[in-house]
Amino acid sequence: MLRAQDLHITFNPGTPIETRALRGMSLDIPSGQFVTVIGSNGAGKSTFLNAVSGELRVDSGRIEIDGIDMTRQPVWERARHVARVFQDPMAGTCEDLTIEENMALATLRGQRRGLSWAVKPALREEFRAQIATLGLGLENRLSDRIGLLSGGQRQAVSLLMAALRPSRLLLLDEHTAALDPRTADFVLQLTVRIVAEHKLTTMMVTHSMRQALDVGERTVMLHQGRVVLDVSGDERKGLTVKDLLAMFERVRGEQIDDDALLLG
Amino acid sequence: MSLYTLLGAFEIGLIFSLVALGVYISFRLLRFPDLTVDGSFPLGGAVAATLISTGTDPFVATVVATIAGAVAGLITGWLNIRLKIMDLLASILMMIALYSINLRIMGKPNVPLITEPTVFSVLQPDSISDYVLRPMLLVVVVLAAKFLLDWFFSTQTGLAMRATGSNARMARAQGVNTGLMVLGGMALSNALVGLAGALFAQTQGGADISMGVGTIVIGLAAVIVGESLLPSRRLYLATIAVVVGAIVYRFFIALALNSDFIGLQAQDLNLVTAVLVTIALVVPKLRQHWSGRKGN
């Protein structure tokens, strides 16, 4: 399914603020798996996600989805296979367009767009049925501008939009981070439901260790642009947030030791 | 104001509503600050006038002028998308390049169309005066343009174009080739402006190298006036607002210039435009301010 091999990305190379964001990052995600990705700030989570979506070009390495080499493809070409929900609720939808227009855009993700009406009556009824499943009462507001919705509502619609067209990979980029705890929980439950319903191969980046262990079937921890922990199955079932924190500290501690050695 | 000046203002207002629709596409829908129009408006005029004066059918000449406008828009878009030149700067480069190109096309600073046939004179029946017929024909052209745009922007491709202007990152994530959308939108916008230039030359007795000066300000003024008169986010209302804005704007200009007691003359046109745009920009804010206070 997703195969990322030995990815390297360096920001501002050759300058004093040079940052080696990805340093030989490799990750394979088999079809149908739900992977959660954690790591501290600067560990490379977002960089990795942006490399997979195509927003960032890798300096070296290879990204494949179902054997198709995507390494050099721009975002809009990858969109045929990759769906995405952004961290910022404003980023994932077009605030000037109506709810139904946003959904119409998403139904054609990665498809040829022609000169037929974007929102046909039959499509509108389908949207109405889909959006009713959210239980937010949005089914009668299809022609409202999506900018009028709250962040949580927009994020819920974004998730729905991501599943309107089949994808080989769903990318979730800390998509509950900007929401209040209750809304975040709602959006997370919705995520689990949609992923299960459509059997989506999913990579969810999160800031919350609780979330990382609660949902999905595999957890990966990044540190300094590489995978330092990869747990799944029984090993993961027994893990608590505390264990994860301990592992996290250990990884960081080793890092400090390394630095001490270097400096010494 | 006489009926003659009134109809004259209406006629020019209609022509500039095509410019305003073009400016609406670039500034509002694509969010691309495009000054190319100051060059593509006289480009349309130059191409149409030159072709007509050398014996080409005026309808063919008008179509060619429209295509010329589209090409100018394409090049501005290309400078921005492919060569990564900042949008505003790319359009300024194209605008000054067009000044030379327009002079080359005409071969002299102006090409008069006095006795030559125009799209208006060809359709002229004996029973209607020309100053009545021209606005009538232009109403048809403008309404056709308005409805075509309304239709296009509700198609799958048109929606992708609007999404590109509204949130390019989201559009790309939905598989929209945003670069291509900008190119298409810029071509469409400047095609309308080129068409306006061609019609302007045929109503005003010829093309002149300086006829484009301030086109962008007039177009933007029309958009802003229209938006303050008829504030709406619905596209079919926004396009009608823009057309109305262009006509209202020309009426105010005609009124200002024809009222002897104000003492304004033709050379004050640009100053009047600047003042009108300022008023149109400030009024909605004042309205908000007042209604905000009432609410407290």
mmCIF file with all atom_site columns, N, CA, C and O in Angstrom, chain A residues 189-228:
data_model
loop_
_atom_site.group_PDB
_atom_site.id
_atom_site.type_symbol
_atom_site.label_atom_id
_atom_site.label_alt_id
_atom_site.label_comp_id
_atom_site.label_asym_id
_atom_site.label_entity_id
_atom_site.label_seq_id
_atom_site.pdbx_PDB_ins_code
_atom_site.Cartn_x
_atom_site.Cartn_y
_atom_site.Cartn_z
_atom_site.occupancy
_atom_site.B_iso_or_equiv
_atom_site.pdbx_formal_charge
_atom_site.auth_seq_id
_atom_site.auth_comp_id
_atom_site.auth_asym_id
_atom_site.auth_atom_id
_atom_site.pdbx_PDB_model_num
ATOM 1   N N  . GLN A 1 189 ? -14.650 10.187 17.105 1.00 0.00 ? 189 GLN A N  1
ATOM 2   C CA . GLN A 1 189 ? -15.584 9.063  16.966 1.00 0.00 ? 189 GLN A CA 1
ATOM 3   C C  . GLN A 1 189 ? -16.059 8.937  15.527 1.00 0.00 ? 189 GLN A C  1
ATOM 4   O O  . GLN A 1 189 ? -16.163 7.841  14.971 1.00 0.00 ? 189 GLN A O  1
ATOM 5   N N  . LEU A 1 190 ? -16.327 10.111 14.937 1.00 0.00 ? 190 LEU A N  1
ATOM 6   C CA . LEU A 1 190 ? -16.757 10.141 13.536 1.00 0.00 ? 190 LEU A CA 1
ATOM 7   C C  . LEU A 1 190 ? -15.666 9.562  12.634 1.00 0.00 ? 190 LEU A C  1
ATOM 8   O O  . LEU A 1 190 ? -15.949 8.795  11.706 1.00 0.00 ? 190 LEU A O  1
ATOM 9   N N  . THR A 1 191 ? -14.419 9.896  12.952 1.00 0.00 ? 191 THR A N  1
ATOM 10  C CA . THR A 1 191 ? -13.286 9.385  12.175 1.00 0.00 ? 191 THR A CA 1
ATOM 11  C C  . THR A 1 191 ? -13.264 7.866  12.214 1.00 0.00 ? 191 THR A C  1
ATOM 12  O O  . THR A 1 191 ? -13.164 7.203  11.175 1.00 0.00 ? 191 THR A O  1
ATOM 13  N N  . VAL A 1 192 ? -13.383 7.337  13.429 1.00 0.00 ? 192 VAL A N  1
ATOM 14  C CA . VAL A 1 192 ? -13.337 5.880  13.595 1.00 0.00 ? 192 VAL A CA 1
ATOM 15  C C  . VAL A 1 192 ? -14.457 5.230  12.790 1.00 0.00 ? 192 VAL A C  1
ATOM 16  O O  . VAL A 1 192 ? -14.247 4.225  12.097 1.00 0.00 ? 192 VAL A O  1
ATOM 17  N N  . ARG A 1 193 ? -15.650 5.834  12.854 1.00 0.00 ? 193 ARG A N  1
ATOM 18  C CA . ARG A 1 193 ? -16.803 5.280  12.150 1.00 0.00 ? 193 ARG A CA 1
ATOM 19  C C  . ARG A 1 193 ? -16.586 5.289  10.632 1.00 0.00 ? 193 ARG A C  1
ATOM 20  O O  . ARG A 1 193 ? -16.800 4.289  9.956  1.00 0.00 ? 193 ARG A O  1
ATOM 21  N N  . ILE A 1 194 ? -16.144 6.454  10.125 1.00 0.00 ? 194 ILE A N  1
ATOM 22  C CA . ILE A 1 194 ? -15.977 6.580  8.665  1.00 0.00 ? 194 ILE A CA 1
ATOM 23  C C  . ILE A 1 194 ? -14.870 5.660  8.158  1.00 0.00 ? 194 ILE A C  1
ATOM 24  O O  . ILE A 1 194 ? -15.011 5.000  7.126  1.00 0.00 ? 194 ILE A O  1
ATOM 25  N N  . VAL A 1 195 ? -13.775 5.582  8.922  1.00 0.00 ? 195 VAL A N  1
ATOM 26  C CA . VAL A 1 195 ? -12.660 4.713  8.514  1.00 0.00 ? 195 VAL A CA 1
ATOM 27  C C  . VAL A 1 195 ? -13.123 3.257  8.461  1.00 0.00 ? 195 VAL A C  1
ATOM 28  O O  . VAL A 1 195 ? -12.814 2.525  7.516  1.00 0.00 ? 195 VAL A O  1
ATOM 29  N N  . ALA A 1 196 ? -13.918 2.848  9.473  1.00 0.00 ? 196 ALA A N  1
ATOM 30  C CA . ALA A 1 196 ? -14.393 1.468  9.519  1.00 0.00 ? 196 ALA A CA 1
ATOM 31  C C  . ALA A 1 196 ? -15.385 1.197  8.385  1.00 0.00 ? 196 ALA A C  1
ATOM 32  O O  . ALA A 1 196 ? -15.297 0.179  7.703  1.00 0.00 ? 196 ALA A O  1
ATOM 33  N N  . GLU A 1 197 ? -16.321 2.143  8.186  1.00 0.00 ? 197 GLU A N  1
ATOM 34  C CA . GLU A 1 197 ? -17.350 1.981  7.155  1.00 0.00 ? 197 GLU A CA 1
ATOM 35  C C  . GLU A 1 197 ? -16.731 1.785  5.772  1.00 0.00 ? 197 GLU A C  1
ATOM 36  O O  . GLU A 1 197 ? -17.182 0.959  4.991  1.00 0.00 ? 197 GLU A O  1
ATOM 37  N N  . HIS A 1 198 ? -15.735 2.607  5.478  1.00 0.00 ? 198 HIS A N  1
ATOM 38  C CA . HIS A 1 198 ? -15.163 2.574  4.129  1.00 0.00 ? 198 HIS A CA 1
ATOM 39  C C  . HIS A 1 198 ? -13.884 1.744  4.060  1.00 0.00 ? 198 HIS A C  1
ATOM 40  O O  . HIS A 1 198 ? -13.224 1.720  3.031  1.00 0.00 ? 198 HIS A O  1
ATOM 41  N N  . LYS A 1 199 ? -13.512 1.101  5.189  1.00 0.00 ? 199 LYS A N  1
ATOM 42  C CA . LYS A 1 199 ? -12.304 0.277  5.259  1.00 0.00 ? 199 LYS A CA 1
ATOM 43  C C  . LYS A 1 199 ? -11.096 1.030  4.709  1.00 0.00 ? 199 LYS A C  1
ATOM 44  O O  . LYS A 1 199 ? -10.355 0.536  3.854  1.00 0.00 ? 199 LYS A O  1
ATOM 45  N N  . LEU A 1 200 ? -10.914 2.266  5.201  1.00 0.00 ? 200 LEU A N  1
ATOM 46  C CA . LEU A 1 200 ? -9.876  3.137  4.653  1.00 0.00 ? 200 LEU A CA 1
ATOM 47  C C  . LEU A 1 200 ? -8.510  2.839  5.259  1.00 0.00 ? 200 LEU A C  1
ATOM 48  O O  . LEU A 1 200 ? -8.402  2.588  6.463  1.00 0.00 ? 200 LEU A O  1
ATOM 49  N N  . THR A 1 201 ? -7.502  2.836  4.425  1.00 0.00 ? 201 THR A N  1
ATOM 50  C CA . THR A 1 201 ? -6.132  2.807  4.912  1.00 0.00 ? 201 THR A CA 1
ATOM 51  C C  . THR A 1 201 ? -5.845  4.222  5.421  1.00 0.00 ? 201 THR A C  1
ATOM 52  O O  . THR A 1 201 ? -6.001  5.181  4.680  1.00 0.00 ? 201 THR A O  1
ATOM 53  N N  . THR A 1 202 ? -5.477  4.343  6.684  1.00 0.00 ? 202 THR A N  1
ATOM 54  C CA . THR A 1 202 ? -5.448  5.661  7.293  1.00 0.00 ? 202 THR A CA 1
ATOM 55  C C  . THR A 1 202 ? -4.154  5.916  8.040  1.00 0.00 ? 202 THR A C  1
ATOM 56  O O  . THR A 1 202 ? -3.644  5.030  8.729  1.00 0.00 ? 202 THR A O  1
ATOM 57  N N  . MET A 1 203 ? -3.650  7.133  7.899  1.00 0.00 ? 203 MET A N  1
ATOM 58  C CA . MET A 1 203 ? -2.521  7.556  8.716  1.00 0.00 ? 203 MET A CA 1
ATOM 59  C C  . MET A 1 203 ? -2.949  8.809  9.455  1.00 0.00 ? 203 MET A C  1
ATOM 60  O O  . MET A 1 203 ? -3.223  9.831  8.840  1.00 0.00 ? 203 MET A O  1
ATOM 61  N N  . MET A 1 204 ? -3.029  8.720  10.770 1.00 0.00 ? 204 MET A N  1
ATOM 62  C CA . MET A 1 204 ? -3.475  9.852  11.569 1.00 0.00 ? 204 MET A CA 1
ATOM 63  C C  . MET A 1 204 ? -2.319  10.387 12.411 1.00 0.00 ? 204 MET A C  1
ATOM 64  O O  . MET A 1 204 ? -1.806  9.683  13.284 1.00 0.00 ? 204 MET A O  1
ATOM 65  N N  . VAL A 1 205 ? -1.938  11.613 12.159 1.00 0.00 ? 205 VAL A N  1
ATOM 66  C CA . VAL A 1 205 ? -0.936  12.266 12.991 1.00 0.00 ? 205 VAL A CA 1
ATOM 67  C C  . VAL A 1 205 ? -1.662  12.909 14.155 1.00 0.00 ? 205 VAL A C  1
ATOM 68  O O  . VAL A 1 205 ? -2.714  13.524 13.973 1.00 0.00 ? 205 VAL A O  1
ATOM 69  N N  . THR A 1 206 ? -1.161  12.717 15.357 1.00 0.00 ? 206 THR A N  1
ATOM 70  C CA . THR A 1 206 ? -1.833  13.307 16.512 1.00 0.00 ? 206 THR A CA 1
ATOM 71  C C  . THR A 1 206 ? -0.824  13.799 17.541 1.00 0.00 ? 206 THR A C  1
ATOM 72  O O  . THR A 1 206 ? 0.301   13.315 17.617 1.00 0.00 ? 206 THR A O  1
ATOM 73  N N  . HIS A 1 207 ? -1.272  14.769 18.338 1.00 0.00 ? 207 HIS A N  1
ATOM 74  C CA . HIS A 1 207 ? -0.442  15.302 19.408 1.00 0.00 ? 207 HIS A CA 1
ATOM 75  C C  . HIS A 1 207 ? -0.760  14.581 20.703 1.00 0.00 ? 207 HIS A C  1
ATOM 76  O O  . HIS A 1 207 ? -0.103  14.760 21.702 1.00 0.00 ? 207 HIS A O  1
ATOM 77  N N  . SER A 1 208 ? -1.847  13.779 20.691 1.00 0.00 ? 208 SER A N  1
ATOM 78  C CA . SER A 1 208 ? -2.334  13.189 21.933 1.00 0.00 ? 208 SER A CA 1
ATOM 79  C C  . SER A 1 208 ? -1.998  11.703 21.995 1.00 0.00 ? 208 SER A C  1
ATOM 80  O O  . SER A 1 208 ? -2.419  10.914 21.153 1.00 0.00 ? 208 SER A O  1
ATOM 81  N N  . MET A 1 209 ? -1.229  11.299 23.006 1.00 0.00 ? 209 MET A N  1
ATOM 82  C CA . MET A 1 209 ? -0.839  9.895  23.152 1.00 0.00 ? 209 MET A CA 1
ATOM 83  C C  . MET A 1 209 ? -2.057  9.034  23.448 1.00 0.00 ? 209 MET A C  1
ATOM 84  O O  . MET A 1 209 ? -2.133  7.883  23.023 1.00 0.00 ? 209 MET A O  1
ATOM 85  N N  . ARG A 1 210 ? -3.011  9.640  24.201 1.00 0.00 ? 210 ARG A N  1
ATOM 86  C CA . ARG A 1 210 ? -4.260  8.941  24.514 1.00 0.00 ? 210 ARG A CA 1
ATOM 87  C C  . ARG A 1 210 ? -4.954  8.525  23.220 1.00 0.00 ? 210 ARG A C  1
ATOM 88  O O  . ARG A 1 210 ? -5.276  7.362  23.008 1.00 0.00 ? 210 ARG A O  1
ATOM 89  N N  . GLN A 1 211 ? -5.133  9.553  22.340 1.00 0.00 ? 211 GLN A N  1
ATOM 90  C CA . GLN A 1 211 ? -5.760  9.320  21.038 1.00 0.00 ? 211 GLN A CA 1
ATOM 91  C C  . GLN A 1 211 ? -4.999  8.256  20.254 1.00 0.00 ? 211 GLN A C  1
ATOM 92  O O  . GLN A 1 211 ? -5.585  7.357  19.671 1.00 0.00 ? 211 GLN A O  1
ATOM 93  N N  . ALA A 1 212 ? -3.684  8.375  20.287 1.00 0.00 ? 212 ALA A N  1
ATOM 94  C CA . ALA A 1 212 ? -2.848  7.488  19.467 1.00 0.00 ? 212 ALA A CA 1
ATOM 95  C C  . ALA A 1 212 ? -3.057  6.024  19.848 1.00 0.00 ? 212 ALA A C  1
ATOM 96  O O  . ALA A 1 212 ? -2.996  5.135  19.001 1.00 0.00 ? 212 ALA A O  1
ATOM 97  N N  . LEU A 1 213 ? -3.301  5.776  21.144 1.00 0.00 ? 213 LEU A N  1
ATOM 98  C CA . LEU A 1 213 ? -3.482  4.390  21.590 1.00 0.00 ? 213 LEU A CA 1
ATOM 99  C C  . LEU A 1 213 ? -4.934  3.948  21.488 1.00 0.00 ? 213 LEU A C  1
ATOM 100 O O  . LEU A 1 213 ? -5.215  2.765  21.306 1.00 0.00 ? 213 LEU A O  1
ATOM 101 N N  . ASP A 1 214 ? -5.866  4.926  21.623 1.00 0.00 ? 214 ASP A N  1
ATOM 102 C CA . ASP A 1 214 ? -7.295  4.584  21.638 1.00 0.00 ? 214 ASP A CA 1
ATOM 103 C C  . ASP A 1 214 ? -7.819  4.157  20.275 1.00 0.00 ? 214 ASP A C  1
ATOM 104 O O  . ASP A 1 214 ? -8.685  3.299  20.181 1.00 0.00 ? 214 ASP A O  1
ATOM 105 N N  . VAL A 1 215 ? -7.353  4.817  19.235 1.00 0.00 ? 215 VAL A N  1
ATOM 106 C CA . VAL A 1 215 ? -7.889  4.492  17.919 1.00 0.00 ? 215 VAL A CA 1
ATOM 107 C C  . VAL A 1 215 ? -6.820  3.839  17.053 1.00 0.00 ? 215 VAL A C  1
ATOM 108 O O  . VAL A 1 215 ? -5.633  3.961  17.326 1.00 0.00 ? 215 VAL A O  1
ATOM 109 N N  . GLY A 1 216 ? -7.278  3.170  16.018 1.00 0.00 ? 216 GLY A N  1
ATOM 110 C CA . GLY A 1 216 ? -6.346  2.544  15.088 1.00 0.00 ? 216 GLY A CA 1
ATOM 111 C C  . GLY A 1 216 ? -5.822  1.231  15.603 1.00 0.00 ? 216 GLY A C  1
ATOM 112 O O  . GLY A 1 216 ? -6.232  0.761  16.672 1.00 0.00 ? 216 GLY A O  1
ATOM 113 N N  . GLU A 1 217 ? -4.919  0.622  14.820 1.00 0.00 ? 217 GLU A N  1
ATOM 114 C CA . GLU A 1 217 ? -4.403  -0.685 15.215 1.00 0.00 ? 217 GLU A CA 1
ATOM 115 C C  . GLU A 1 217 ? -2.882  -0.735 15.271 1.00 0.00 ? 217 GLU A C  1
ATOM 116 O O  . GLU A 1 217 ? -2.306  -1.792 15.510 1.00 0.00 ? 217 GLU A O  1
ATOM 117 N N  . ARG A 1 218 ? -2.258  0.412  15.031 1.00 0.00 ? 218 ARG A N  1
ATOM 118 C CA . ARG A 1 218 ? -0.796  0.425  15.061 1.00 0.00 ? 218 ARG A CA 1
ATOM 119 C C  . ARG A 1 218 ? -0.364  1.845  15.409 1.00 0.00 ? 218 ARG A C  1
ATOM 120 O O  . ARG A 1 218 ? -0.985  2.808  14.958 1.00 0.00 ? 218 ARG A O  1
ATOM 121 N N  . THR A 1 219 ? 0.683   1.988  16.213 1.00 0.00 ? 219 THR A N  1
ATOM 122 C CA . THR A 1 219 ? 1.166   3.315  16.585 1.00 0.00 ? 219 THR A CA 1
ATOM 123 C C  . THR A 1 219 ? 2.651   3.421  16.272 1.00 0.00 ? 219 THR A C  1
ATOM 124 O O  . THR A 1 219 ? 3.427   2.515  16.572 1.00 0.00 ? 219 THR A O  1
ATOM 125 N N  . VAL A 1 220 ? 2.992   4.540  15.676 1.00 0.00 ? 220 VAL A N  1
ATOM 126 C CA . VAL A 1 220 ? 4.376   4.773  15.282 1.00 0.00 ? 220 VAL A CA 1
ATOM 127 C C  . VAL A 1 220 ? 4.845   6.055  15.942 1.00 0.00 ? 220 VAL A C  1
ATOM 128 O O  . VAL A 1 220 ? 4.131   7.049  15.935 1.00 0.00 ? 220 VAL A O  1
ATOM 129 N N  . MET A 1 221 ? 6.030   6.018  16.552 1.00 0.00 ? 221 MET A N  1
ATOM 130 C CA . MET A 1 221 ? 6.560   7.239  17.149 1.00 0.00 ? 221 MET A CA 1
ATOM 131 C C  . MET A 1 221 ? 7.752   7.718  16.329 1.00 0.00 ? 221 MET A C  1
ATOM 132 O O  . MET A 1 221 ? 8.636   6.934  15.992 1.00 0.00 ? 221 MET A O  1
ATOM 133 N N  . LEU A 1 222 ? 7.716   9.007  16.013 1.00 0.00 ? 222 LEU A N  1
ATOM 134 C CA . LEU A 1 222 ? 8.826   9.582  15.262 1.00 0.00 ? 222 LEU A CA 1
ATOM 135 C C  . LEU A 1 222 ? 9.709   10.396 16.199 1.00 0.00 ? 222 LEU A C  1
ATOM 136 O O  . LEU A 1 222 ? 9.239   10.993 17.154 1.00 0.00 ? 222 LEU A O  1
ATOM 137 N N  . HIS A 1 223 ? 10.997  10.402 15.886 1.00 0.00 ? 223 HIS A N  1
ATOM 138 C CA . HIS A 1 223 ? 11.908  11.276 16.602 1.00 0.00 ? 223 HIS A CA 1
ATOM 139 C C  . HIS A 1 223 ? 13.048  11.638 15.656 1.00 0.00 ? 223 HIS A C  1
ATOM 140 O O  . HIS A 1 223 ? 13.635  10.751 15.037 1.00 0.00 ? 223 HIS A O  1
ATOM 141 N N  . GLN A 1 224 ? 13.310  12.908 15.550 1.00 0.00 ? 224 GLN A N  1
ATOM 142 C CA . GLN A 1 224 ? 14.370  13.392 14.676 1.00 0.00 ? 224 GLN A CA 1
ATOM 143 C C  . GLN A 1 224 ? 14.288  12.815 13.268 1.00 0.00 ? 224 GLN A C  1
ATOM 144 O O  . GLN A 1 224 ? 15.281  12.341 12.705 1.00 0.00 ? 224 GLN A O  1
ATOM 145 N N  . GLY A 1 225 ? 13.075  12.832 12.744 1.00 0.00 ? 225 GLY A N  1
ATOM 146 C CA . GLY A 1 225 ? 12.902  12.472 11.340 1.00 0.00 ? 225 GLY A CA 1
ATOM 147 C C  . GLY A 1 225 ? 13.024  11.000 11.027 1.00 0.00 ? 225 GLY A C  1
ATOM 148 O O  . GLY A 1 225 ? 13.334  10.633 9.898  1.00 0.00 ? 225 GLY A O  1
ATOM 149 N N  . ARG A 1 226 ? 12.821  10.148 12.059 1.00 0.00 ? 226 ARG A N  1
ATOM 150 C CA . ARG A 1 226 ? 12.903  8.696  11.843 1.00 0.00 ? 226 ARG A CA 1
ATOM 151 C C  . ARG A 1 226 ? 11.891  8.000  12.735 1.00 0.00 ? 226 ARG A C  1
ATOM 152 O O  . ARG A 1 226 ? 11.455  8.556  13.742 1.00 0.00 ? 226 ARG A O  1
ATOM 153 N N  . VAL A 1 227 ? 11.540  6.776  12.383 1.00 0.00 ? 227 VAL A N  1
ATOM 154 C CA . VAL A 1 227 ? 10.663  5.985  13.242 1.00 0.00 ? 227 VAL A CA 1
ATOM 155 C C  . VAL A 1 227 ? 11.497  5.402  14.374 1.00 0.00 ? 227 VAL A C  1
ATOM 156 O O  . VAL A 1 227 ? 12.512  4.745  14.130 1.00 0.00 ? 227 VAL A O  1
ATOM 157 N N  . VAL A 1 228 ? 11.116  5.673  15.647 1.00 0.00 ? 228 VAL A N  1
ATOM 158 C CA . VAL A 1 228 ? 11.880  5.114  16.761 1.00 0.00 ? 228 VAL A CA 1
ATOM 159 C C  . VAL A 1 228 ? 11.072  4.059  17.504 1.00 0.00 ? 228 VAL A C  1
ATOM 160 O O  . VAL A 1 228 ? 11.607  3.341  18.339 1.00 0.00 ? 228 VAL A O  1
#
